[in-house]
Tab-separated table of C-alpha atoms in Angstrom:
chain	number	residue	atom	x	y	z
A	260	MET	CA	-9.182	-29.564	-33.826
A	261	THR	CA	-12.042	-27.244	-33.695
A	262	ASP	CA	-13.525	-28.896	-36.101
A	263	LYS	CA	-13.886	-32.209	-34.375
A	264	ILE	CA	-15.082	-30.181	-31.150
A	265	LYS	CA	-17.852	-28.894	-32.958
A	266	GLN	CA	-18.979	-32.121	-34.734
A	267	ILE	CA	-18.850	-34.110	-30.879
A	268	LEU	CA	-20.930	-30.692	-29.735
A	269	ARG	CA	-23.688	-31.014	-32.524
A	270	ARG	CA	-24.026	-34.811	-32.139
A	271	LYS	CA	-27.046	-36.264	-30.562
A	272	ASP	CA	-25.533	-39.273	-28.490
A	273	GLY	CA	-24.493	-37.463	-25.478
A	274	ALA	CA	-20.608	-37.263	-26.391
A	275	GLY	CA	-20.283	-33.537	-25.766
A	276	PHE	CA	-21.836	-33.631	-22.240
A	277	PRO	CA	-18.223	-34.667	-20.453
A	278	LEU	CA	-16.731	-31.603	-22.495
A	279	ILE	CA	-19.338	-29.295	-21.385
A	280	ILE	CA	-18.802	-30.566	-17.510
A	281	ALA	CA	-15.008	-30.048	-17.967
A	282	ILE	CA	-15.445	-26.295	-19.301
A	283	THR	CA	-17.945	-25.516	-16.399
A	284	LEU	CA	-15.556	-27.009	-13.687
A	285	SER	CA	-12.502	-25.007	-15.319
A	286	LEU	CA	-14.447	-21.757	-15.290
A	287	VAL	CA	-15.559	-22.068	-11.841
A	288	MET	CA	-11.939	-22.844	-10.567
A	289	ILE	CA	-10.649	-19.861	-12.611
A	290	PHE	CA	-13.224	-17.712	-10.993
A	291	THR	CA	-12.581	-18.892	-7.392
A	292	GLY	CA	-8.807	-18.279	-8.088
A	293	ILE	CA	-9.826	-14.760	-9.422
A	294	SER	CA	-12.056	-14.203	-6.490
A	295	GLU	CA	-9.278	-15.400	-3.950
A	296	TYR	CA	-6.721	-13.012	-5.499
A	297	PHE	CA	-9.356	-10.278	-4.904
A	298	ARG	CA	-10.373	-10.871	-1.262
A	299	LEU	CA	-6.364	-10.616	-0.798
A	300	MET	CA	-5.976	-7.703	-2.398
A	301	ILE	CA	-8.949	-5.975	-0.675
A	302	VAL	CA	-7.665	-7.258	2.774
A	303	ALA	CA	-4.211	-5.645	2.165
A	304	GLN	CA	-5.381	-2.342	0.995
A	305	GLY	CA	-8.010	-2.281	3.930
A	306	VAL	CA	-4.808	-3.005	6.343
A	307	ARG	CA	-2.627	-0.265	4.374
A	308	ASP	CA	-5.652	2.449	4.494
A	309	ALA	CA	-5.980	1.723	8.612
A	310	VAL	CA	-2.281	1.758	8.976
A	311	GLN	CA	-2.053	4.844	7.663
A	312	ALA	CA	-4.995	6.343	9.336
A	313	ALA	CA	-3.456	5.477	12.430
A	314	VAL	CA	0.010	6.815	11.668
A	315	ILE	CA	-1.928	10.526	10.412
A	316	SER	CA	-3.419	10.414	13.730
A	317	THR	CA	-0.181	10.134	15.345
A	318	VAL	CA	0.817	13.038	12.938
A	319	VAL	CA	-1.851	14.979	13.787
A	320	GLU	CA	-0.955	14.690	17.674
A	321	ASN	CA	2.307	16.205	17.207
A	322	TYR	CA	0.512	19.324	15.393
A	323	ASP	CA	0.873	21.412	18.402
A	324	ASP	CA	4.626	20.789	18.710
A	325	VAL	CA	5.117	21.197	15.053
A	326	TYR	CA	2.607	24.493	15.450
A	327	HIS	CA	5.063	25.900	18.142
A	328	GLY	CA	7.724	25.865	15.605
A	329	VAL	CA	6.158	27.312	12.739
A	330	ARG	CA	5.025	30.402	15.279
A	331	GLU	CA	8.789	30.622	15.984
A	332	GLY	CA	9.537	30.609	12.104
A	333	TYR	CA	10.464	26.942	11.940
A	334	SER	CA	8.348	24.038	10.601
A	335	GLY	CA	9.477	21.484	12.872
A	336	ALA	CA	8.486	19.835	16.092
A	337	TYR	CA	10.598	21.427	18.187
A	338	GLN	CA	10.664	23.219	21.902
A	339	PRO	CA	12.566	26.018	23.173
A	340	TYR	CA	15.116	24.671	25.627
A	341	ALA	CA	17.603	26.773	27.662
A	342	GLY	CA	18.285	29.209	24.805
A	343	ASP	CA	18.212	26.393	22.129
A	344	PHE	CA	15.549	24.324	20.572
A	345	GLU	CA	14.855	20.548	21.234
A	346	GLU	CA	12.949	17.990	19.095
A	347	SER	CA	9.597	17.276	20.683
A	348	LEU	CA	8.233	14.406	19.223
A	349	ASP	CA	4.672	11.984	20.080
A	350	TYR	CA	5.072	8.358	18.951
A	351	GLY	CA	1.216	7.362	20.593
A	352	ASP	CA	-0.381	4.644	20.570
A	353	ILE	CA	-0.522	3.467	16.741
A	354	TYR	CA	-1.249	-0.235	17.553
A	355	ASP	CA	-4.083	0.808	19.910
A	356	ARG	CA	-5.710	2.898	17.106
A	357	LEU	CA	-5.090	0.035	14.621
A	358	ASP	CA	-6.726	-2.362	16.638
A	359	ASN	CA	-9.846	-0.009	17.197
A	360	ILE	CA	-10.183	0.576	13.225
A	361	LEU	CA	-9.819	-3.052	12.212
A	362	GLY	CA	-11.112	-4.714	15.229
A	363	LEU	CA	-8.084	-6.589	16.262
A	364	SER	CA	-7.260	-8.371	19.268
A	365	TYR	CA	-4.049	-9.240	20.636
A	366	SER	CA	-2.780	-12.930	20.915
A	367	SER	CA	0.702	-14.522	21.316
A	368	GLY	CA	2.557	-11.477	19.400
A	369	TYR	CA	0.169	-10.733	16.729
A	370	HIS	CA	-2.678	-8.400	16.409
A	371	GLU	CA	-5.521	-10.452	14.816
A	372	LYS	CA	-8.745	-10.250	13.091
A	373	ARG	CA	-11.039	-13.489	13.307
A	374	THR	CA	-14.373	-14.461	12.096
A	375	PRO	CA	-17.297	-15.077	14.146
A	376	ASP	CA	-16.722	-18.591	14.108
A	377	GLY	CA	-12.993	-18.187	14.972
A	378	LYS	CA	-10.906	-18.451	11.836
A	379	LEU	CA	-8.116	-16.581	11.391
A	380	GLU	CA	-8.724	-13.675	8.684
A	381	PHE	CA	-5.259	-12.026	9.067
A	382	LYS	CA	-2.690	-10.878	11.355
A	383	VAL	CA	-0.276	-7.959	11.587
A	384	TRP	CA	2.834	-7.609	13.702
A	385	ASN	CA	6.443	-5.875	13.813
A	386	LEU	CA	4.997	-2.508	13.285
A	387	GLU	CA	8.215	-0.142	12.502
A	388	VAL	CA	7.303	4.028	12.776
A	389	ASP	CA	10.302	6.493	11.923
A	390	ILE	CA	9.009	9.757	12.609
A	391	ARG	CA	11.364	12.561	10.590
A	392	ASN	CA	11.229	15.967	12.017
A	393	ALA	CA	11.664	18.934	9.515
A	394	PRO	CA	14.708	20.530	10.046
A	395	LEU	CA	15.520	24.001	11.734
A	396	ALA	CA	14.846	27.161	9.454
A	397	SER	CA	13.674	24.428	6.761
A	398	GLY	CA	11.572	27.534	4.863
A	399	ASP	CA	9.242	26.268	2.301
A	400	GLN	CA	11.078	23.099	1.012
A	401	ALA	CA	8.220	20.467	0.333
A	402	SER	CA	11.224	17.605	0.771
A	403	ALA	CA	11.744	19.175	4.458
A	404	ARG	CA	8.503	18.387	6.107
A	405	PHE	CA	7.108	16.752	9.216
A	406	GLU	CA	6.646	13.135	8.041
A	407	ALA	CA	6.146	9.590	9.866
A	408	ASP	CA	6.810	6.317	7.673
A	409	SER	CA	5.604	2.939	8.918
A	410	THR	CA	6.194	-0.341	7.874
A	411	ILE	CA	4.029	-3.396	9.223
A	412	LEU	CA	4.112	-7.077	8.275
A	413	LEU	CA	0.734	-8.668	7.422
A	414	GLU	CA	-0.116	-12.120	6.880
A	415	VAL	CA	-3.614	-13.644	5.169
A	416	PRO	CA	-4.497	-17.340	4.833
A	417	VAL	CA	-4.960	-18.188	1.378
A	418	SER	CA	-7.667	-21.059	0.542
A	419	PHE	CA	-8.093	-22.589	-2.795
A	420	GLY	CA	-10.658	-25.534	-3.592
A	421	GLY	CA	-11.159	-25.898	0.087
A	422	LYS	CA	-7.417	-26.609	0.742
A	423	LEU	CA	-5.201	-24.086	2.815
A	424	LEU	CA	-2.175	-23.022	0.933
A	425	PRO	CA	0.783	-21.195	2.292
A	426	PRO	CA	-0.398	-18.164	3.694
A	427	MET	CA	0.024	-14.566	1.600
A	428	THR	CA	2.645	-12.541	3.932
A	429	ILE	CA	3.671	-8.652	2.852
A	430	LYS	CA	5.535	-5.545	4.050
A	431	VAL	CA	2.781	-2.720	4.140
A	432	LYS	CA	4.441	0.726	3.972
A	433	THR	CA	2.841	3.846	4.731
A	434	SER	CA	3.714	7.600	4.645
A	435	ALA	CA	2.015	10.701	6.531
A	436	GLY	CA	2.974	14.074	6.764
A	437	TYR	CA	2.442	17.492	7.805
A	438	THR	CA	3.210	20.480	5.975
A	439	PRO	CA	2.131	24.229	7.695
A	440	LYS	CA	-0.546	26.190	5.189
A	441	PHE	CA	1.154	29.348	6.010
């Protein structure tokens, strides 16, 4: 089989030309597929990093409440209330931070990023944030810290060979925490 291909390529009558065109087109298609894969991965990683930054800023907003607990000998976000302690959590506006970081706009239930010519780059929705307060008098346990976990759905349109394929839809998960240093 390989000897036959070598003979075709060595002949001078032009019989190898279609084979070279087929190989070139195959390589272009493979390169296009790999490029689209990397584009999807870059968008997903960028959204994950932006969501994490927005969640971290919410955790940082809770610093004043967490610090109060540390001063009192606890590590959670609690405030004294009528001889006892009560949770004091601030969820902030994570979508607003996310819109500012990624340059998103809100449209029909989705936060979308569009190109200058109006094509959809990606959209996110269904943000869920779970803030877990550290228990009272948790001591120095690493597992008992103030944490915020979040999930958001991401949809990125996929195109290959000029055709629009079904979009990539994934759930992006992030986590952020606050541990006092002393």
